[in-house]
mmCIF file of C-alpha atoms and ligand atoms in Angstrom:
data_model
loop_
_atom_site.group_PDB
_atom_site.id
_atom_site.type_symbol
_atom_site.label_atom_id
_atom_site.label_comp_id
_atom_site.label_asym_id
_atom_site.label_seq_id
_atom_site.Cartn_x
_atom_site.Cartn_y
_atom_site.Cartn_z
ATOM 1 C CA MET A 1 0.047 0.181 0.055
ATOM 2 C CA SER A 2 2.016 2.978 -1.185
ATOM 3 C CA SER A 3 0.087 5.571 0.648
ATOM 4 C CA ILE A 4 0.868 4.110 4.135
ATOM 5 C CA GLN A 5 4.531 3.627 3.171
ATOM 6 C CA ASN A 6 4.679 7.364 2.467
ATOM 7 C CA THR A 7 7.398 8.432 5.026
ATOM 8 C CA ASN A 8 6.272 12.098 5.183
ATOM 9 C CA TYR A 9 2.606 11.268 6.152
ATOM 10 C CA GLN A 10 1.643 11.351 9.821
ATOM 11 C CA PRO A 11 -1.781 11.649 11.069
ATOM 12 C CA LEU A 12 -2.115 14.871 12.804
ATOM 13 C CA THR A 13 -2.876 15.361 16.724
ATOM 14 C CA GLU A 14 -4.653 18.314 18.019
ATOM 15 C CA LYS A 15 -1.292 19.652 19.042
ATOM 16 C CA ASN A 16 0.286 19.211 15.626
ATOM 17 C CA ALA A 17 -2.762 20.799 14.026
ATOM 18 C CA ILE A 18 -1.927 24.224 15.909
ATOM 19 C CA SER A 19 1.738 23.916 14.852
ATOM 20 C CA LEU A 20 0.659 23.543 11.295
ATOM 21 C CA ALA A 21 -1.578 26.444 11.635
ATOM 22 C CA GLN A 22 1.202 28.517 13.149
ATOM 23 C CA LYS A 23 3.639 27.408 10.489
ATOM 24 C CA LEU A 24 1.257 28.612 7.763
ATOM 25 C CA ASN A 25 0.920 32.050 9.377
ATOM 26 C CA LEU A 26 -2.800 31.806 9.176
ATOM 27 C CA PHE A 27 -3.289 33.619 12.610
ATOM 28 C CA PRO A 28 -1.503 36.864 14.324
ATOM 29 C CA GLU A 29 1.520 35.889 16.396
ATOM 30 C CA GLN A 30 -0.371 36.850 19.621
ATOM 31 C CA SER A 31 -3.161 34.348 18.926
ATOM 32 C CA LEU A 32 -4.340 32.039 21.723
ATOM 33 C CA LEU A 33 -4.860 28.965 19.680
ATOM 34 C CA THR A 34 -6.817 25.787 20.764
ATOM 35 C CA CYS A 35 -7.822 22.855 18.592
ATOM 36 C CA LYS A 36 -10.428 20.238 18.557
ATOM 37 C CA GLU A 37 -11.073 17.166 16.363
ATOM 38 C CA ILE A 38 -14.473 17.653 15.295
ATOM 39 C CA GLY A 39 -14.897 14.906 12.330
ATOM 40 C CA ASP A 40 -18.044 12.820 12.545
ATOM 41 C CA GLY A 41 -17.807 11.414 8.755
ATOM 42 C CA ASN A 42 -16.827 8.067 7.807
ATOM 43 C CA LEU A 43 -13.304 8.662 6.486
ATOM 44 C CA ASN A 44 -11.203 11.590 7.688
ATOM 45 C CA LEU A 45 -10.030 13.646 10.537
ATOM 46 C CA VAL A 46 -11.219 17.108 10.809
ATOM 47 C CA PHE A 47 -9.731 19.692 13.051
ATOM 48 C CA ARG A 48 -10.999 23.254 14.136
ATOM 49 C CA VAL A 49 -8.132 25.530 15.192
ATOM 50 C CA VAL A 50 -9.622 28.661 16.882
ATOM 51 C CA ASP A 51 -8.052 31.965 18.197
ATOM 52 C CA GLU A 52 -9.648 32.237 21.685
ATOM 53 C CA ARG A 53 -9.470 35.896 21.616
ATOM 54 C CA ASN A 54 -11.938 36.497 18.875
ATOM 55 C CA ASN A 55 -13.329 32.886 18.053
ATOM 56 C CA LYS A 56 -12.014 33.052 14.652
ATOM 57 C CA GLY A 57 -10.895 29.792 13.198
ATOM 58 C CA ILE A 58 -9.617 27.461 10.398
ATOM 59 C CA ILE A 59 -10.468 23.917 9.365
ATOM 60 C CA ILE A 60 -7.739 21.407 8.821
ATOM 61 C CA LYS A 61 -9.119 18.313 7.047
ATOM 62 C CA GLN A 62 -6.685 15.244 6.848
ATOM 63 C CA ALA A 63 -7.251 11.968 5.109
ATOM 64 C CA LEU A 64 -6.396 8.824 7.081
ATOM 65 C CA PRO A 65 -4.789 5.812 5.165
ATOM 66 C CA TYR A 66 -7.841 3.881 5.967
ATOM 67 C CA ALA A 67 -11.681 4.280 6.250
ATOM 68 C CA LYS A 68 -12.314 5.659 9.679
ATOM 69 C CA VAL A 69 -15.763 4.035 9.808
ATOM 70 C CA ILE A 70 -14.217 0.580 9.600
ATOM 71 C CA GLY A 71 -10.635 0.808 10.771
ATOM 72 C CA GLU A 72 -7.096 -0.122 9.351
ATOM 73 C CA SER A 73 -8.494 -3.349 7.928
ATOM 74 C CA TRP A 74 -9.901 -1.196 4.937
ATOM 75 C CA PRO A 75 -6.711 0.863 3.710
ATOM 76 C CA LEU A 76 -7.791 3.826 1.383
ATOM 77 C CA THR A 77 -5.704 6.020 -0.631
ATOM 78 C CA LEU A 78 -4.472 9.244 0.649
ATOM 79 C CA LYS A 79 -4.687 10.748 -2.913
ATOM 80 C CA ARG A 80 -8.325 11.556 -2.258
ATOM 81 C CA ALA A 81 -7.028 14.670 -0.224
ATOM 82 C CA THR A 82 -5.467 15.763 -3.612
ATOM 83 C CA ILE A 83 -8.760 15.044 -5.559
ATOM 84 C CA GLU A 84 -10.719 16.971 -2.775
ATOM 85 C CA SER A 85 -8.486 20.113 -2.800
ATOM 86 C CA HIS A 86 -8.626 20.144 -6.534
ATOM 87 C CA ALA A 87 -12.247 19.576 -6.776
ATOM 88 C CA LEU A 88 -12.821 22.608 -4.251
ATOM 89 C CA LEU A 89 -10.646 24.753 -6.432
ATOM 90 C CA THR A 90 -12.199 23.743 -9.684
ATOM 91 C CA PHE A 91 -15.839 24.238 -8.424
ATOM 92 C CA ALA A 92 -14.750 27.426 -6.903
ATOM 93 C CA SER A 93 -13.544 28.692 -10.225
ATOM 94 C CA TYR A 94 -17.162 28.346 -11.645
ATOM 95 C CA CYS A 95 -19.198 28.835 -8.633
ATOM 96 C CA PRO A 96 -17.128 30.456 -5.711
ATOM 97 C CA GLU A 97 -20.249 31.431 -3.749
ATOM 98 C CA HIS A 98 -20.967 27.804 -2.668
ATOM 99 C CA ILE A 99 -17.374 26.481 -1.953
ATOM 100 C CA PRO A 100 -15.279 27.052 1.175
ATOM 101 C CA LYS A 101 -12.270 29.104 0.733
ATOM 102 C CA VAL A 102 -9.026 27.003 0.444
ATOM 103 C CA TYR A 103 -5.846 28.421 2.213
ATOM 104 C CA TYR A 104 -3.408 25.485 1.804
ATOM 105 C CA THR A 105 -3.115 22.133 0.495
ATOM 106 C CA ASP A 106 -0.412 19.421 1.124
ATOM 107 C CA ASP A 107 -0.668 16.289 -0.987
ATOM 108 C CA LYS A 108 2.034 14.528 1.265
ATOM 109 C CA LEU A 109 0.314 15.176 4.487
ATOM 110 C CA ALA A 110 -3.005 14.632 2.792
ATOM 111 C CA VAL A 111 -4.260 17.970 4.149
ATOM 112 C CA THR A 112 -6.585 20.733 3.086
ATOM 113 C CA VAL A 113 -6.785 23.804 5.140
ATOM 114 C CA MET A 114 -9.958 26.006 4.626
ATOM 115 C CA GLU A 115 -12.378 28.487 5.780
ATOM 116 C CA ASP A 116 -14.080 27.780 9.046
ATOM 117 C CA LEU A 117 -17.816 27.690 8.427
ATOM 118 C CA SER A 118 -18.965 26.771 11.896
ATOM 119 C CA HIS A 119 -21.740 29.285 11.767
ATOM 120 C CA LEU A 120 -23.379 26.864 9.167
ATOM 121 C CA ASP A 121 -25.390 23.712 10.131
ATOM 122 C CA ILE A 122 -24.647 20.259 8.382
ATOM 123 C CA VAL A 123 -27.814 20.227 6.450
ATOM 124 C CA ARG A 124 -28.715 16.574 7.552
ATOM 125 C CA LYS A 125 -28.558 17.606 11.217
ATOM 126 C CA GLY A 126 -30.632 20.819 10.486
ATOM 127 C CA PHE A 127 -33.384 18.572 8.737
ATOM 128 C CA ILE A 128 -33.449 16.132 11.632
ATOM 129 C CA ASN A 129 -34.170 19.165 14.049
ATOM 130 C CA LYS A 130 -36.908 20.279 11.630
ATOM 131 C CA LYS A 131 -34.951 23.297 10.277
ATOM 132 C CA SER A 132 -35.562 24.581 6.828
ATOM 133 C CA TYR A 133 -33.032 26.377 4.459
ATOM 134 C CA PRO A 134 -35.054 28.611 2.268
ATOM 135 C CA SER A 135 -32.003 29.285 -0.159
ATOM 136 C CA LEU A 136 -31.103 25.578 -0.350
ATOM 137 C CA SER A 137 -32.839 24.456 -3.613
ATOM 138 C CA THR A 138 -31.783 27.640 -5.530
ATOM 139 C CA HIS A 139 -28.086 27.369 -4.426
ATOM 140 C CA ILE A 140 -27.780 23.423 -5.021
ATOM 141 C CA GLY A 141 -29.591 23.706 -8.514
ATOM 142 C CA THR A 142 -27.338 26.710 -9.461
ATOM 143 C CA PHE A 143 -24.236 24.909 -8.120
ATOM 144 C CA LEU A 144 -24.908 21.776 -10.074
ATOM 145 C CA ALA A 145 -25.813 23.580 -13.365
ATOM 146 C CA LYS A 146 -22.675 25.837 -13.308
ATOM 147 C CA THR A 147 -20.126 23.223 -12.349
ATOM 148 C CA LEU A 148 -21.782 20.575 -14.700
ATOM 149 C CA PHE A 149 -22.142 22.756 -17.516
ATOM 150 C CA PHE A 150 -18.548 24.715 -17.350
ATOM 151 C CA THR A 151 -16.751 21.009 -16.801
ATOM 152 C CA SER A 152 -18.490 19.420 -19.791
ATOM 153 C CA ASP A 153 -17.485 18.992 -23.484
ATOM 154 C CA TYR A 154 -19.910 21.606 -24.354
ATOM 155 C CA ALA A 155 -18.546 24.371 -22.567
ATOM 156 C CA LEU A 156 -14.794 23.389 -22.607
ATOM 157 C CA GLY A 157 -14.530 21.669 -26.142
ATOM 158 C CA ALA A 158 -13.671 17.991 -26.094
ATOM 159 C CA GLU A 159 -9.727 18.426 -25.973
ATOM 160 C CA LYS A 160 -9.705 20.670 -22.741
ATOM 161 C CA LYS A 161 -12.497 18.480 -21.202
ATOM 162 C CA LYS A 162 -10.305 15.406 -21.635
ATOM 163 C CA GLN A 163 -7.280 17.397 -20.086
ATOM 164 C CA LEU A 164 -9.458 18.153 -17.029
ATOM 165 C CA GLN A 165 -10.846 14.706 -16.801
ATOM 166 C CA LYS A 166 -7.336 13.394 -16.387
ATOM 167 C CA GLN A 167 -6.885 15.173 -13.263
ATOM 168 C CA PHE A 168 -9.991 13.655 -11.806
ATOM 169 C CA VAL A 169 -9.183 9.997 -12.172
ATOM 170 C CA ASN A 170 -10.358 8.690 -8.919
ATOM 171 C CA PRO A 171 -10.509 4.687 -9.124
ATOM 172 C CA GLU A 172 -10.329 4.039 -5.357
ATOM 173 C CA LEU A 173 -13.297 6.251 -4.237
ATOM 174 C CA CYS A 174 -15.323 5.371 -7.348
ATOM 175 C CA ARG A 175 -14.849 1.632 -6.443
ATOM 176 C CA ILE A 176 -16.304 2.410 -3.088
ATOM 177 C CA THR A 177 -19.505 3.808 -4.606
ATOM 178 C CA GLU A 178 -19.400 0.997 -7.271
ATOM 179 C CA ASP A 179 -19.658 -1.518 -4.514
ATOM 180 C CA LEU A 180 -21.522 0.042 -1.727
ATOM 181 C CA VAL A 181 -24.185 2.006 -3.944
ATOM 182 C CA PHE A 182 -24.657 -0.155 -6.991
ATOM 183 C CA THR A 183 -23.485 -3.661 -6.034
ATOM 184 C CA ASN A 184 -23.448 -5.103 -2.619
ATOM 185 C CA PRO A 185 -26.998 -4.123 -1.429
ATOM 186 C CA PHE A 186 -28.483 -5.921 -4.419
ATOM 187 C CA PHE A 187 -26.541 -9.350 -3.301
ATOM 188 C CA ASN A 188 -26.149 -11.161 -0.010
ATOM 189 C CA HIS A 189 -22.964 -9.204 0.788
ATOM 190 C CA ASP A 190 -21.058 -9.053 4.066
ATOM 191 C CA THR A 191 -21.002 -5.394 3.994
ATOM 192 C CA ASN A 192 -24.790 -5.158 4.231
ATOM 193 C CA ASN A 193 -26.273 -4.249 7.532
ATOM 194 C CA TYR A 194 -29.942 -4.143 8.241
ATOM 195 C CA GLU A 195 -32.726 -5.267 10.782
ATOM 196 C CA LYS A 196 -33.755 -8.876 10.671
ATOM 197 C CA GLU A 197 -37.295 -7.895 10.268
ATOM 198 C CA LEU A 198 -36.446 -6.559 6.702
ATOM 199 C CA GLN A 199 -35.009 -10.006 5.662
ATOM 200 C CA GLU A 200 -38.022 -11.110 3.547
ATOM 201 C CA ASN A 201 -38.294 -7.716 1.615
ATOM 202 C CA ILE A 202 -34.468 -7.854 1.062
ATOM 203 C CA GLN A 203 -34.746 -11.397 -0.080
ATOM 204 C CA ALA A 204 -37.435 -10.429 -2.657
ATOM 205 C CA MET A 205 -35.193 -7.750 -3.822
ATOM 206 C CA TRP A 206 -32.265 -10.087 -4.326
ATOM 207 C CA ASN A 207 -34.476 -12.368 -6.355
ATOM 208 C CA ASP A 208 -35.915 -9.615 -8.469
ATOM 209 C CA SER A 209 -34.080 -10.031 -11.759
ATOM 210 C CA PHE A 210 -35.838 -7.051 -13.180
ATOM 211 C CA LEU A 211 -34.865 -4.699 -10.681
ATOM 212 C CA LYS A 212 -31.235 -6.151 -11.069
ATOM 213 C CA LEU A 213 -31.200 -5.527 -14.582
ATOM 214 C CA GLU A 214 -32.274 -1.893 -14.148
ATOM 215 C CA VAL A 215 -29.529 -1.317 -11.504
ATOM 216 C CA ALA A 216 -26.779 -2.918 -13.686
ATOM 217 C CA LYS A 217 -27.789 -0.275 -16.506
ATOM 218 C CA LEU A 218 -27.420 2.468 -13.791
ATOM 219 C CA LYS A 219 -24.036 1.116 -12.696
ATOM 220 C CA LYS A 220 -22.870 1.066 -16.219
ATOM 221 C CA ILE A 221 -23.927 4.894 -16.632
ATOM 222 C CA PHE A 222 -21.823 5.515 -13.307
ATOM 223 C CA LEU A 223 -18.922 3.561 -14.701
ATOM 224 C CA THR A 224 -18.757 4.956 -18.101
ATOM 225 C CA GLN A 225 -20.697 8.107 -18.634
ATOM 226 C CA ALA A 226 -18.084 11.109 -18.439
ATOM 227 C CA ASP A 227 -20.267 14.149 -18.577
ATOM 228 C CA GLY A 228 -18.521 16.777 -16.419
ATOM 229 C CA ILE A 229 -16.660 16.946 -12.875
ATOM 230 C CA ILE A 230 -19.292 15.710 -10.189
ATOM 231 C CA HIS A 231 -19.201 15.820 -6.559
ATOM 232 C CA GLY A 232 -19.580 12.046 -6.257
ATOM 233 C CA ASP A 233 -21.097 11.990 -2.784
ATOM 234 C CA LEU A 234 -23.679 14.982 -2.534
ATOM 235 C CA HIS A 235 -25.731 13.920 0.482
ATOM 236 C CA THR A 236 -27.052 16.013 3.067
ATOM 237 C CA GLY A 237 -24.048 15.618 5.231
ATOM 238 C CA SER A 238 -21.906 17.106 2.473
ATOM 239 C CA ILE A 239 -23.832 20.401 2.559
ATOM 240 C CA ILE A 240 -23.617 23.091 5.088
ATOM 241 C CA ALA A 241 -26.051 25.977 5.249
ATOM 242 C CA ASN A 242 -28.084 28.522 7.006
ATOM 243 C CA GLU A 243 -31.082 30.676 5.752
ATOM 244 C CA GLU A 244 -28.877 32.611 3.357
ATOM 245 C CA GLU A 245 -25.799 30.584 2.604
ATOM 246 C CA THR A 246 -25.100 27.215 1.211
ATOM 247 C CA LYS A 247 -21.583 25.519 0.903
ATOM 248 C CA ILE A 248 -20.542 22.272 -0.551
ATOM 249 C CA ILE A 249 -17.835 20.314 1.187
ATOM 250 C CA ASP A 250 -16.333 16.806 1.231
ATOM 251 C CA THR A 251 -15.375 16.435 -2.350
ATOM 252 C CA GLU A 252 -13.076 13.443 -2.173
ATOM 253 C CA PHE A 253 -15.307 11.352 -4.498
ATOM 254 C CA SER A 254 -15.119 13.758 -7.265
ATOM 255 C CA PHE A 255 -14.584 12.466 -10.822
ATOM 256 C CA CYS A 256 -15.711 12.936 -14.358
ATOM 257 C CA GLY A 257 -19.032 11.237 -14.142
ATOM 258 C CA PRO A 258 -22.802 11.315 -15.263
ATOM 259 C CA ILE A 259 -24.622 14.607 -15.052
ATOM 260 C CA GLY A 260 -27.565 13.104 -13.002
ATOM 261 C CA PHE A 261 -25.639 11.541 -10.242
ATOM 262 C CA ASP A 262 -25.293 14.412 -7.698
ATOM 263 C CA MET A 263 -28.822 15.306 -8.136
ATOM 264 C CA GLY A 264 -30.063 11.838 -7.542
ATOM 265 C CA ILE A 265 -27.859 11.360 -4.366
ATOM 266 C CA PHE A 266 -29.402 14.616 -3.150
ATOM 267 C CA PHE A 267 -32.947 13.587 -4.115
ATOM 268 C CA ALA A 268 -32.466 10.346 -2.101
ATOM 269 C CA ASN A 269 -31.335 12.030 0.992
ATOM 270 C CA LEU A 270 -34.263 14.440 0.906
ATOM 271 C CA ILE A 271 -36.630 11.539 0.278
ATOM 272 C CA LEU A 272 -35.338 9.631 3.105
ATOM 273 C CA GLN A 273 -35.772 12.721 5.525
ATOM 274 C CA ILE A 274 -39.344 12.981 4.091
ATOM 275 C CA LEU A 275 -40.247 9.467 4.935
ATOM 276 C CA SER A 276 -38.992 9.890 8.492
ATOM 277 C CA ARG A 277 -41.496 12.768 9.006
ATOM 278 C CA LYS A 278 -45.206 13.239 9.516
ATOM 279 C CA ASP A 279 -47.566 14.345 6.560
ATOM 280 C CA ASN A 280 -47.808 17.835 7.848
ATOM 281 C CA GLU A 281 -43.900 18.310 8.222
ATOM 282 C CA ARG A 282 -43.035 17.362 4.738
ATOM 283 C CA ASN A 283 -44.100 20.371 2.341
ATOM 284 C CA TYR A 284 -40.730 22.177 2.547
ATOM 285 C CA LEU A 285 -38.669 18.925 1.607
ATOM 286 C CA SER A 286 -41.111 18.231 -1.198
ATOM 287 C CA ASN A 287 -40.718 21.528 -2.741
ATOM 288 C CA CYS A 288 -37.134 21.465 -2.278
ATOM 289 C CA ILE A 289 -36.819 18.426 -4.640
ATOM 290 C CA GLU A 290 -38.996 20.202 -7.365
ATOM 291 C CA ASP A 291 -37.389 23.596 -6.961
ATOM 292 C CA THR A 292 -33.713 22.107 -7.031
ATOM 293 C CA TRP A 293 -34.552 20.333 -10.348
ATOM 294 C CA ASP A 294 -36.259 23.476 -11.883
ATOM 295 C CA THR A 295 -33.448 25.817 -11.089
ATOM 296 C CA PHE A 296 -30.828 23.419 -12.412
ATOM 297 C CA ASN A 297 -32.979 22.966 -15.701
ATOM 298 C CA THR A 298 -33.596 26.573 -16.207
ATOM 299 C CA THR A 299 -29.793 27.491 -15.312
ATOM 300 C CA PHE A 300 -28.314 24.738 -17.350
ATOM 301 C CA VAL A 301 -30.259 25.855 -20.470
ATOM 302 C CA LYS A 302 -29.515 29.477 -19.948
ATOM 303 C CA LEU A 303 -25.743 28.561 -19.845
ATOM 304 C CA TRP A 304 -26.185 26.277 -22.788
ATOM 305 C CA LYS A 305 -27.551 29.079 -24.877
ATOM 306 C CA ASN A 306 -24.923 31.693 -24.009
ATOM 307 C CA HIS A 307 -21.803 29.656 -23.762
ATOM 308 C CA SER A 308 -21.896 26.157 -25.675
ATOM 309 C CA LEU A 309 -19.290 25.593 -28.135
ATOM 310 C CA GLU A 310 -20.921 22.422 -29.726
ATOM 311 C CA ALA A 311 -21.605 22.430 -33.183
ATOM 312 C CA PHE A 312 -25.043 20.972 -32.546
ATOM 313 C CA ALA A 313 -25.804 23.239 -29.695
ATOM 314 C CA GLU A 314 -28.728 24.934 -31.399
ATOM 315 C CA VAL A 315 -30.274 21.794 -32.948
ATOM 316 C CA GLU A 316 -33.805 21.747 -31.607
ATOM 317 C CA GLY A 317 -34.323 19.148 -28.991
ATOM 318 C CA PHE A 318 -30.845 18.293 -28.252
ATOM 319 C CA VAL A 319 -30.374 20.120 -24.704
ATOM 320 C CA GLU A 320 -33.902 19.108 -23.877
ATOM 321 C CA HIS A 321 -32.636 15.338 -24.675
ATOM 322 C CA ILE A 322 -29.660 15.706 -22.415
ATOM 323 C CA LEU A 323 -31.813 17.018 -19.505
ATOM 324 C CA THR A 324 -34.663 14.596 -19.915
ATOM 325 C CA GLN A 325 -32.141 11.684 -19.726
ATOM 326 C CA ALA A 326 -30.220 13.406 -16.924
ATOM 327 C CA PHE A 327 -33.556 13.508 -14.894
ATOM 328 C CA ALA A 328 -34.416 9.688 -15.558
ATOM 329 C CA ASP A 329 -31.007 8.913 -14.466
ATOM 330 C CA ALA A 330 -31.139 11.006 -11.177
ATOM 331 C CA VAL A 331 -34.339 9.380 -10.305
ATOM 332 C CA GLY A 332 -32.707 5.796 -10.734
ATOM 333 C CA PHE A 333 -29.592 6.950 -8.946
ATOM 334 C CA ALA A 334 -31.785 8.174 -6.058
ATOM 335 C CA GLY A 335 -33.460 4.742 -5.827
ATOM 336 C CA CYS A 336 -29.980 3.006 -5.462
ATOM 337 C CA GLU A 337 -28.857 5.514 -2.948
ATOM 338 C CA MET A 338 -32.260 5.144 -0.801
ATOM 339 C CA ILE A 339 -31.601 1.323 -0.879
ATOM 340 C CA ARG A 340 -27.962 1.425 0.053
ATOM 341 C CA ARG A 341 -28.579 3.809 2.940
ATOM 342 C CA THR A 342 -31.244 1.507 4.314
ATOM 343 C CA ILE A 343 -29.551 -1.742 4.051
ATOM 344 C CA GLY A 344 -26.077 -1.307 2.989
ATOM 345 C CA LEU A 345 -22.835 -0.500 5.154
ATOM 346 C CA ALA A 346 -23.331 3.235 5.521
ATOM 347 C CA HIS A 347 -26.668 4.119 6.982
ATOM 348 C CA VAL A 348 -28.323 7.666 7.595
ATOM 349 C CA GLU A 349 -29.214 9.115 10.968
ATOM 350 C CA ASP A 350 -32.486 10.115 9.446
ATOM 351 C CA LEU A 351 -33.598 6.547 9.443
ATOM 352 C CA ASP A 352 -31.752 4.856 12.114
ATOM 353 C CA ARG A 353 -32.928 7.245 14.846
ATOM 354 C CA ILE A 354 -36.486 6.494 14.285
ATOM 355 C CA THR A 355 -38.466 5.260 17.374
ATOM 356 C CA PRO A 356 -40.300 3.154 18.139
ATOM 357 C CA HIS A 357 -38.503 0.126 16.409
ATOM 358 C CA GLU A 358 -41.757 -1.022 14.553
ATOM 359 C CA ARG A 359 -42.124 2.527 13.115
ATOM 360 C CA LYS A 360 -38.575 2.331 11.804
ATOM 361 C CA ILE A 361 -39.010 -0.990 10.121
ATOM 362 C CA GLN A 362 -42.103 0.489 8.439
ATOM 363 C CA VAL A 363 -39.993 3.415 7.192
ATOM 364 C CA LYS A 364 -37.195 1.319 6.148
ATOM 365 C CA SER A 365 -39.707 -0.999 4.195
ATOM 366 C CA THR A 366 -41.131 1.956 2.508
ATOM 367 C CA ALA A 367 -37.748 3.335 1.707
ATOM 368 C CA LEU A 368 -36.811 0.015 -0.177
ATOM 369 C CA GLU A 369 -40.169 0.209 -2.001
ATOM 370 C CA VAL A 370 -39.698 3.823 -3.018
ATOM 371 C CA GLY A 371 -36.128 3.126 -4.026
ATOM 372 C CA ARG A 372 -37.201 0.036 -6.248
ATOM 373 C CA THR A 373 -39.954 2.185 -7.907
ATOM 374 C CA LEU A 374 -37.646 5.057 -8.771
ATOM 375 C CA ILE A 375 -35.194 2.580 -10.403
ATOM 376 C CA VAL A 376 -37.638 0.427 -12.323
ATOM 377 C CA ASN A 377 -40.042 3.514 -13.367
ATOM 378 C CA ARG A 378 -37.345 6.136 -13.968
ATOM 379 C CA GLN A 379 -38.097 6.765 -17.607
ATOM 380 C CA SER A 380 -41.778 7.270 -16.948
ATOM 381 C CA LEU A 381 -41.394 9.615 -14.005
ATOM 382 C CA THR A 382 -40.824 12.902 -15.939
ATOM 383 C CA HIS A 383 -41.171 15.539 -13.427
ATOM 384 C CA ALA A 384 -39.910 15.967 -9.880
ATOM 385 C CA SER A 385 -43.617 16.088 -8.604
ATOM 386 C CA ALA A 386 -44.137 12.450 -9.707
ATOM 387 C CA ILE A 387 -41.657 11.466 -6.886
ATOM 388 C CA GLN A 388 -44.412 12.499 -4.409
ATOM 389 C CA ASP A 389 -46.809 10.111 -6.116
ATOM 390 C CA VAL A 390 -44.407 7.139 -5.586
ATOM 391 C CA ILE A 391 -43.774 8.057 -1.962
ATOM 392 C CA GLN A 392 -47.558 8.165 -1.258
ATOM 393 C CA HIS A 393 -48.255 4.942 -3.274
ATOM 394 C CA SER A 394 -45.442 3.095 -1.576
ATOM 395 C CA GLU A 395 -46.689 4.298 1.840
ATOM 396 C CA ARG A 396 -50.167 2.834 1.365
ATOM 397 C CA ARG A 397 -48.429 -0.650 1.442
ATOM 398 C CA PHE A 398 -46.903 -0.011 4.925
ATOM 399 C CA VAL A 399 -49.156 1.621 7.521
ATOM 400 C CA ARG A 400 -47.786 4.850 9.150
HETATM 401 C C1 SR1 B 501 -16.504 3.490 3.742
HETATM 402 S S1 SR1 B 501 -17.201 4.969 3.136
HETATM 403 C C2 SR1 B 501 -18.861 4.791 3.262
HETATM 404 C C3 SR1 B 501 -19.487 6.160 2.691
HETATM 405 O O1 SR1 B 501 -19.153 7.257 3.311
HETATM 406 C C4 SR1 B 501 -19.032 8.252 2.244
HETATM 407 O O2 SR1 B 501 -19.597 9.424 2.752
HETATM 408 C C5 SR1 B 501 -19.560 7.718 1.047
HETATM 409 O O3 SR1 B 501 -21.127 8.009 1.036
HETATM 410 C C6 SR1 B 501 -19.317 6.262 1.240
HETATM 411 O O4 SR1 B 501 -20.122 5.402 0.435
HETATM 412 MG MG1 MG B 502 -18.048 12.393 3.006
#
């Protein structure tokens, strides 16, 4: 494992993180620096270094040479830190308003030093506490339209796009998604993790060759369709926000992938939060799905009209074809993400915290059913509002 043998690499401690901040001259000399490791994700260390005199801070994120959620038995490349910082810088060049400022990167130490945005909430946690973010849908729709359009063949031209694509070859992290999102949940695999009450539904899914064919088609799109630079893991834990601001973080899964993937992952995590709520608490989230897609669609078309270099750009129906297919793919990807977050290795708090246990099982059963329907019916679900019908229809099967 070359990453672990890298002699310059050492996992930081809180004390070392302060020394690094001092070495980088990111604080005035008279600062009173303290540091806390605050990472609660699956893979990395995250340190917040703060000047106690004025509470101003920075974030130091460091990749570990293994997946934190599993331990040292699951080695993981440190190159993901380089991909992460590179993606932040690339996205910031097209959409700086939604990306934290990067102050320093160190490939050997696998470190990215960036703006402290502790005044923002992790959106998943905010949703669990029933908060709404009125700008979120516009911001995410705009971010996806700008970054996906400006990193595509249509904006860059095929040659420049391929040069950019080379810098985002990310096989190890793509492999995690290929396995954990698109493969293992659909087979009896030892990374799966689910309540015994779901066994019957899961067995039916493993026997469902029609579903498996559709998942295989979606996996093929993920493996092969290099539309533009995507985030690669845009769940609600990768977004921080308040009422006015939205920032996208955790870009280590970034690569040149299919246009519908990030939207699909975002939809799935909104739907899982919807399923965890009572009827009268869902409106904001349902609208969020529709508004995100509408903003994305409108913004992408506008950028296409003003900036496309493609010879066929003005051919009637071409951009509409791209967006129609992107929506269908997003719906299918959302289905895969919902299923893996319910029965796969990496769960979400939105579902796991539900009490009592019987209700958790009902909601998880519904999540599997909604996921399946989104996958197999994705070509006929042509508008975001149709997702609400799928939710309602599936819920009728499992009493709430
Ligand atoms: C072992 S990594 C598990 C999950 O955490 C990341 O956030 C990705 O979603 C990955 O699938
Ligand atoms: Mg992450």
